[in-house]
Amino acid sequence: MKKRILSGMRPTGKLHLGNYVGALENWVKLQGEYENFHLVADWHLLTTDLDTSNIKDNTVEMVIDWLSAGIDAQQSPIFIQSKIKQHAELFLLFSMLVSVPRLERNPTVKEQAKDLGLDNNMAYGHLGYPVLQAADILLYQAHLVPVGEDQMPHIELTREIARRFNTTYDEVFIVPNGKLTEFPRLPGLDGKKMSKSLGNTILLSDSPDEIGSKVMQAVTDPQKIRLGDPGRPEICNVFTYHRKFNVGEVDQIESDCRSGKLGCVACKKNLANRLATYFEGFREKRAYYLQHIDEVRDIISSGTATAQKVASETMAKVYQAMKIG
Ligand code: TRP
């Protein structure tokens, strides 16, 4: 039997290149080797945003991006967290197995608190979301969880909770491993973390024109002002993109940038063309799914039914081990 992967994202709508490089590309690569379960973590979204008005539309947009990037829903169920109530049940049980100081030490949660200016005002559910994430993962007995760097503390917590349950009650849970992508972080066009709220993204669904005008605004080496100036690829965002998406030409670009032969405008035009071609197939599939939204909804409901079955089986084992329920 294939080992299982559980991967999840919050439904924030259309995905950007950072989501692709940090996670989605890896999901697609791993789907033959493992049995992949793909979670739309809609409850997780509430930790940072109480406005629910766009969640359904954003879920569909995100799932369309998953499918267009190559997730094969026949072999890899796609499902919605809030449809499967066992996530909440297991979250409640797990919340008894972890201390408040342990949650307060989580570096990713701390960073969010700082970024959002929450100081000592964080919601109980926000502090506890890594426990919900542990429930997401362990409910499906996943062996592997492909994540970006920032999610690793949550995987560590998940492992602790699994062990704690297994030793307190009975050996129910597999202790999963996190798996970082080879290229864990693609910066935004300005060099900061790529994020919709910072307005520095390229979306997977952007048209060639949109890609072109965004790439033209990207920040490069500030010391390279005109053609002929030698550049420093190691500090250039555009070069990072070439490294990822233009492997065939990257060595030439590096030496021509350093020597000054290649100017930033030509280098950016090259990248924009490259990106437009790279995602051409993606855009075609996306156009298809947009015309066939019912098909997308069917994919989600049958994925949810598959996931529901596994979740119920795990919960039966949990209650048996705990001798309650
Ligand atoms: N917390 C993850 C994020 O912010 C989303 C997520 C929720 C997740 N549940 C998960 C990721 C389970 C991996 C596995 O991106």
Short mmCIF file of C-alpha atoms and ligand atoms in Angstrom, two decimals:
data_model
loop_
_atom_site.label_atom_id
_atom_site.label_comp_id
_atom_site.label_asym_id
_atom_site.label_seq_id
_atom_site.Cartn_x
_atom_site.Cartn_y
_atom_site.Cartn_z
CA MET A 1 0.00 0.00 0.00
CA LYS A 2 1.16 3.53 -0.79
CA LYS A 3 2.05 5.80 2.08
CA ARG A 4 -0.17 8.78 2.54
CA ILE A 5 0.43 12.51 2.26
CA LEU A 6 -1.77 15.17 3.79
CA SER A 7 -1.34 18.63 2.40
CA GLY A 8 -3.39 21.70 3.08
CA MET A 9 -3.83 25.35 2.25
CA ARG A 10 -6.09 28.06 3.47
CA PRO A 11 -8.60 29.07 0.78
CA THR A 12 -7.29 32.53 0.01
CA GLY A 13 -8.39 32.49 -3.64
CA LYS A 14 -6.15 32.50 -6.68
CA LEU A 15 -2.67 31.20 -5.95
CA HIS A 16 0.61 32.95 -6.67
CA LEU A 17 4.00 31.70 -7.75
CA GLY A 18 5.15 31.50 -4.13
CA ASN A 19 2.34 29.03 -3.36
CA TYR A 20 3.30 27.06 -6.44
CA VAL A 21 7.00 26.82 -5.75
CA GLY A 22 6.61 26.40 -1.99
CA ALA A 23 3.94 23.71 -2.09
CA LEU A 24 1.73 22.97 -5.07
CA GLU A 25 4.47 21.94 -7.47
CA ASN A 26 5.67 19.45 -4.89
CA TRP A 27 2.17 18.05 -4.37
CA VAL A 28 1.90 17.33 -8.07
CA LYS A 29 5.33 15.68 -8.17
CA LEU A 30 4.58 13.41 -5.23
CA GLN A 31 1.15 12.24 -6.28
CA GLY A 32 2.26 9.08 -8.10
CA GLU A 33 4.48 7.87 -5.32
CA TYR A 34 2.09 8.54 -2.43
CA GLU A 35 -1.62 8.63 -1.87
CA ASN A 36 -2.29 12.36 -1.57
CA PHE A 37 -5.10 13.94 0.43
CA HIS A 38 -5.62 17.65 -0.22
CA LEU A 39 -7.33 19.72 2.41
CA VAL A 40 -8.99 23.10 1.96
CA ALA A 41 -8.38 24.50 5.44
CA ASP A 42 -11.32 26.90 5.68
CA TRP A 43 -11.58 26.88 9.47
CA HIS A 44 -7.93 27.91 9.59
CA LEU A 45 -8.77 31.06 7.71
CA LEU A 46 -10.86 32.28 10.65
CA THR A 47 -7.78 32.59 12.80
CA THR A 48 -6.70 35.70 10.93
CA ASP A 49 -9.89 36.87 9.24
CA LEU A 50 -13.42 36.70 10.59
CA ASP A 51 -14.95 37.88 7.33
CA THR A 52 -16.35 34.74 5.70
CA SER A 53 -18.05 36.38 2.73
CA ASN A 54 -15.50 35.24 0.13
CA ILE A 55 -14.58 31.81 1.45
CA LYS A 56 -16.75 29.79 -0.93
CA ASP A 57 -15.67 31.64 -4.05
CA ASN A 58 -12.06 31.59 -2.92
CA THR A 59 -12.28 27.86 -2.32
CA VAL A 60 -13.42 27.24 -5.88
CA GLU A 61 -10.71 29.54 -7.28
CA MET A 62 -8.04 27.76 -5.29
CA VAL A 63 -9.22 24.28 -6.17
CA ILE A 64 -9.28 25.26 -9.84
CA ASP A 65 -5.65 26.30 -9.47
CA TRP A 66 -4.79 22.96 -7.86
CA LEU A 67 -6.46 21.04 -10.67
CA SER A 68 -4.95 23.21 -13.39
CA ALA A 69 -1.48 22.73 -11.92
CA GLY A 70 -1.90 18.98 -12.35
CA ILE A 71 -3.52 17.57 -9.22
CA ASP A 72 -5.37 14.49 -10.41
CA ALA A 73 -8.56 14.36 -8.38
CA GLN A 74 -9.15 10.74 -9.42
CA GLN A 75 -6.22 9.57 -7.35
CA SER A 76 -5.93 12.48 -4.92
CA PRO A 77 -9.07 13.48 -3.03
CA ILE A 78 -9.68 17.19 -2.56
CA PHE A 79 -11.92 18.04 0.38
CA ILE A 80 -13.12 20.78 2.70
CA GLN A 81 -12.25 20.88 6.37
CA SER A 82 -15.53 22.36 7.58
CA LYS A 83 -17.50 19.55 5.88
CA ILE A 84 -15.79 16.92 8.01
CA LYS A 85 -16.73 17.49 11.63
CA GLN A 86 -14.18 14.98 12.91
CA HIS A 87 -11.52 17.67 12.50
CA ALA A 88 -13.22 19.61 15.29
CA GLU A 89 -13.70 16.53 17.47
CA LEU A 90 -10.09 15.49 17.26
CA PHE A 91 -8.98 19.10 17.81
CA LEU A 92 -10.93 19.13 21.07
CA LEU A 93 -9.37 15.89 22.28
CA PHE A 94 -5.87 16.99 21.27
CA SER A 95 -6.29 20.31 23.04
CA MET A 96 -6.14 18.37 26.30
CA LEU A 97 -2.73 16.96 25.42
CA VAL A 98 -0.82 20.19 24.94
CA SER A 99 0.06 22.96 27.36
CA VAL A 100 -0.59 26.66 26.81
CA PRO A 101 3.12 27.58 27.25
CA ARG A 102 3.99 25.00 24.58
CA LEU A 103 1.65 26.77 22.15
CA GLU A 104 2.96 30.18 23.13
CA ARG A 105 6.51 29.11 22.22
CA ASN A 106 5.58 28.40 18.57
CA PRO A 107 7.78 30.76 16.49
CA THR A 108 5.37 30.98 13.55
CA VAL A 109 2.46 31.93 15.79
CA LYS A 110 4.69 34.47 17.57
CA GLU A 111 5.67 36.03 14.27
CA GLN A 112 2.03 36.28 13.19
CA ALA A 113 1.14 37.91 16.50
CA LYS A 114 3.86 40.47 15.88
CA ASP A 115 2.92 41.07 12.23
CA LEU A 116 -0.76 41.47 13.08
CA GLY A 117 -0.02 43.64 16.11
CA LEU A 118 -1.90 41.28 18.43
CA ASP A 119 0.45 41.66 21.44
CA ASN A 120 -1.41 40.00 24.30
CA ASN A 121 -4.69 39.95 22.50
CA MET A 122 -4.57 36.77 20.46
CA ALA A 123 -7.74 34.69 20.08
CA TYR A 124 -7.82 31.34 21.82
CA GLY A 125 -8.50 29.67 18.47
CA HIS A 126 -5.57 31.44 16.86
CA LEU A 127 -3.17 30.26 19.54
CA GLY A 128 -4.58 26.77 19.10
CA TYR A 129 -4.62 26.51 15.32
CA PRO A 130 -1.50 24.34 15.21
CA VAL A 131 -3.48 21.83 17.28
CA LEU A 132 -6.26 21.91 14.68
CA GLN A 133 -3.57 21.37 12.08
CA ALA A 134 -2.34 18.34 14.02
CA ALA A 135 -5.89 17.00 13.87
CA ASP A 136 -6.00 17.66 10.10
CA ILE A 137 -2.88 15.60 9.61
CA LEU A 138 -3.35 12.77 12.09
CA LEU A 139 -6.99 12.15 11.19
CA TYR A 140 -5.76 10.81 7.83
CA GLN A 141 -2.81 8.83 9.23
CA ALA A 142 -0.45 10.73 6.95
CA HIS A 143 3.21 9.72 6.79
CA LEU A 144 4.34 12.88 5.11
CA VAL A 145 3.31 16.54 5.10
CA PRO A 146 4.85 18.73 2.38
CA VAL A 147 5.17 22.26 3.75
CA GLY A 148 7.10 25.50 3.58
CA GLU A 149 9.63 26.39 6.28
CA ASP A 150 7.17 28.41 8.33
CA GLN A 151 4.97 25.35 8.89
CA MET A 152 7.69 23.13 10.35
CA PRO A 153 6.99 24.11 13.98
CA HIS A 154 3.42 22.86 13.50
CA ILE A 155 4.67 19.52 12.22
CA GLU A 156 6.92 19.22 15.27
CA LEU A 157 3.88 19.84 17.49
CA THR A 158 1.87 17.31 15.49
CA ARG A 159 4.54 14.69 16.15
CA GLU A 160 4.50 15.44 19.87
CA ILE A 161 0.72 15.18 20.04
CA ALA A 162 0.73 11.87 18.15
CA ARG A 163 3.29 10.40 20.55
CA ARG A 164 1.48 11.79 23.56
CA PHE A 165 -1.80 10.22 22.48
CA ASN A 166 -0.15 6.91 21.61
CA THR A 167 1.54 6.60 24.99
CA THR A 168 -1.42 7.90 27.02
CA TYR A 169 -4.07 5.69 25.37
CA ASP A 170 -3.06 3.31 22.62
CA GLU A 171 -0.99 3.26 19.42
CA VAL A 172 -3.51 4.90 17.11
CA PHE A 173 -1.49 7.50 15.23
CA ILE A 174 1.34 7.41 12.73
CA VAL A 175 3.99 9.99 13.66
CA PRO A 176 4.35 12.01 10.43
CA ASN A 177 7.34 13.78 8.91
CA GLY A 178 7.40 17.20 7.34
CA LYS A 179 8.89 17.54 3.88
CA LEU A 180 10.38 20.81 2.73
CA THR A 181 10.37 21.67 -0.95
CA GLU A 182 13.73 21.95 -2.69
CA PHE A 183 13.08 25.60 -3.35
CA PRO A 184 11.31 26.60 -0.15
CA ARG A 185 10.93 30.32 -0.73
CA LEU A 186 10.38 32.40 -3.84
CA PRO A 187 10.53 36.11 -2.95
CA GLY A 188 7.94 38.63 -4.09
CA LEU A 189 8.78 41.10 -6.85
CA ASP A 190 10.11 43.53 -4.23
CA GLY A 191 12.24 40.93 -2.46
CA LYS A 192 9.92 40.64 0.54
CA LYS A 193 7.90 37.52 1.27
CA MET A 194 5.47 36.96 -1.61
CA SER A 195 2.02 37.78 -0.28
CA LYS A 196 -1.21 39.12 -1.66
CA SER A 197 -1.47 41.67 1.11
CA LEU A 198 1.89 43.15 0.06
CA GLY A 199 0.85 43.42 -3.61
CA ASN A 200 4.09 41.82 -4.80
CA THR A 201 2.76 38.62 -6.36
CA ILE A 202 2.51 37.05 -9.77
CA LEU A 203 -0.58 34.86 -9.92
CA LEU A 204 -0.55 31.50 -11.66
CA SER A 205 -3.59 32.70 -13.56
CA ASP A 206 -2.06 36.00 -14.74
CA SER A 207 -2.14 36.58 -18.50
CA PRO A 208 1.13 37.04 -20.40
CA ASP A 209 0.49 40.81 -20.42
CA GLU A 210 -0.06 40.91 -16.68
CA ILE A 211 3.06 38.82 -16.11
CA GLY A 212 5.01 41.18 -18.36
CA SER A 213 3.99 44.36 -16.62
CA LYS A 214 4.56 42.89 -13.16
CA VAL A 215 8.01 41.54 -14.00
CA MET A 216 9.00 44.96 -15.39
CA GLN A 217 8.37 46.45 -11.94
CA ALA A 218 10.50 43.90 -10.11
CA VAL A 219 13.35 45.17 -7.97
CA THR A 220 16.82 44.17 -9.22
CA ASP A 221 20.34 45.00 -8.04
CA PRO A 222 20.13 48.72 -7.11
CA GLN A 223 23.73 49.26 -8.24
CA LYS A 224 22.97 48.11 -11.77
CA ILE A 225 21.44 51.19 -13.30
CA ARG A 226 22.19 51.04 -17.00
CA LEU A 227 23.23 48.52 -19.58
CA GLY A 228 26.93 47.86 -19.13
CA ASP A 229 26.88 48.13 -15.34
CA PRO A 230 27.97 44.85 -13.78
CA GLY A 231 25.21 43.21 -11.73
CA ARG A 232 25.10 40.92 -8.70
CA PRO A 233 22.74 38.05 -9.46
CA GLU A 234 23.00 36.75 -5.90
CA ILE A 235 21.03 39.72 -4.61
CA CYS A 236 18.61 40.04 -7.55
CA ASN A 237 14.99 38.83 -7.30
CA VAL A 238 14.67 38.46 -11.03
CA PHE A 239 17.65 36.16 -11.01
CA THR A 240 16.02 33.99 -8.33
CA TYR A 241 13.09 33.55 -10.70
CA HIS A 242 15.45 32.63 -13.55
CA ARG A 243 17.04 30.02 -11.29
CA LYS A 244 13.68 28.45 -10.73
CA PHE A 245 11.92 28.85 -14.08
CA ASN A 246 14.71 29.24 -16.61
CA VAL A 247 17.16 26.49 -15.72
CA GLY A 248 18.41 26.11 -19.31
CA GLU A 249 19.63 29.70 -19.59
CA VAL A 250 20.48 30.55 -16.03
CA ASP A 251 24.27 30.13 -16.29
CA GLN A 252 24.47 32.37 -19.35
CA ILE A 253 22.26 34.96 -17.67
CA GLU A 254 24.45 34.91 -14.61
CA SER A 255 27.66 35.58 -16.50
CA ASP A 256 26.12 38.17 -18.84
CA CYS A 257 24.64 40.02 -15.85
CA ARG A 258 27.98 40.03 -14.02
CA SER A 259 29.88 41.24 -17.07
CA GLY A 260 27.30 43.95 -17.75
CA LYS A 261 26.50 42.61 -21.19
CA LEU A 262 22.91 41.84 -20.19
CA GLY A 263 20.78 44.76 -19.03
CA CYS A 264 17.87 44.45 -16.61
CA VAL A 265 15.21 45.29 -19.19
CA ALA A 266 16.25 42.51 -21.55
CA CYS A 267 16.68 40.14 -18.62
CA LYS A 268 13.16 40.90 -17.39
CA LYS A 269 11.65 40.52 -20.85
CA ASN A 270 13.28 37.14 -21.11
CA LEU A 271 11.85 36.10 -17.74
CA ALA A 272 8.36 37.36 -18.56
CA ASN A 273 8.33 35.32 -21.77
CA ARG A 274 9.64 32.31 -19.98
CA LEU A 275 6.97 32.52 -17.25
CA ALA A 276 4.21 33.06 -19.78
CA THR A 277 5.27 29.89 -21.61
CA TYR A 278 5.81 27.90 -18.42
CA PHE A 279 2.20 28.46 -17.36
CA GLU A 280 0.56 28.28 -20.78
CA GLY A 281 -0.81 24.77 -20.18
CA PHE A 282 -1.98 25.86 -16.76
CA ARG A 283 -3.97 28.76 -18.19
CA GLU A 284 -5.61 26.51 -20.76
CA LYS A 285 -6.77 24.06 -18.10
CA ARG A 286 -7.92 26.93 -15.93
CA ALA A 287 -10.07 28.30 -18.73
CA TYR A 288 -11.62 24.84 -19.08
CA TYR A 289 -12.48 24.52 -15.39
CA LEU A 290 -13.93 28.01 -15.27
CA GLN A 291 -16.35 26.86 -17.95
CA HIS A 292 -17.08 23.67 -15.99
CA ILE A 293 -17.55 24.79 -12.40
CA ASP A 294 -20.02 21.95 -11.79
CA GLU A 295 -17.26 19.48 -12.49
CA VAL A 296 -15.13 21.21 -9.87
CA ARG A 297 -17.94 21.01 -7.33
CA ASP A 298 -18.38 17.30 -8.06
CA ILE A 299 -14.67 16.74 -7.55
CA ILE A 300 -14.90 18.42 -4.16
CA SER A 301 -17.94 16.44 -3.05
CA SER A 302 -16.54 13.09 -4.03
CA GLY A 303 -13.19 13.97 -2.42
CA THR A 304 -15.05 14.96 0.73
CA ALA A 305 -16.86 11.61 0.78
CA THR A 306 -13.56 9.73 0.48
CA ALA A 307 -11.95 11.78 3.23
CA GLN A 308 -15.02 11.42 5.43
CA LYS A 309 -14.66 7.66 5.37
CA VAL A 310 -11.05 7.74 6.52
CA ALA A 311 -11.83 10.35 9.18
CA SER A 312 -14.65 8.23 10.63
CA GLU A 313 -12.42 5.17 10.78
CA THR A 314 -9.72 7.04 12.65
CA MET A 315 -12.20 8.52 15.12
CA ALA A 316 -13.60 5.06 15.83
CA LYS A 317 -10.08 3.95 16.75
CA VAL A 318 -9.58 7.06 18.87
CA TYR A 319 -12.73 6.47 20.90
CA GLN A 320 -11.94 2.82 21.28
CA ALA A 321 -8.45 3.64 22.57
CA MET A 322 -9.91 6.21 24.99
CA LYS A 323 -12.81 3.97 25.98
CA ILE A 324 -15.33 6.78 25.53
CA GLY A 325 -17.85 7.89 22.92
N1 TRP B 1 -1.57 26.23 8.42
C1 TRP B 1 -1.38 26.01 7.01
C2 TRP B 1 -1.05 27.34 6.35
O1 TRP B 1 -1.23 28.39 6.94
C3 TRP B 1 -2.61 25.43 6.35
C4 TRP B 1 -2.93 24.08 6.88
C5 TRP B 1 -4.01 23.77 7.64
C6 TRP B 1 -2.20 22.89 6.67
N2 TRP B 1 -4.02 22.44 7.92
C7 TRP B 1 -2.93 21.87 7.35
C8 TRP B 1 -1.02 22.57 6.01
C9 TRP B 1 -2.47 20.57 7.37
C10 TRP B 1 -0.56 21.26 6.03
C11 TRP B 1 -1.29 20.27 6.70
O2 TRP B 1 -0.59 27.34 5.24
#
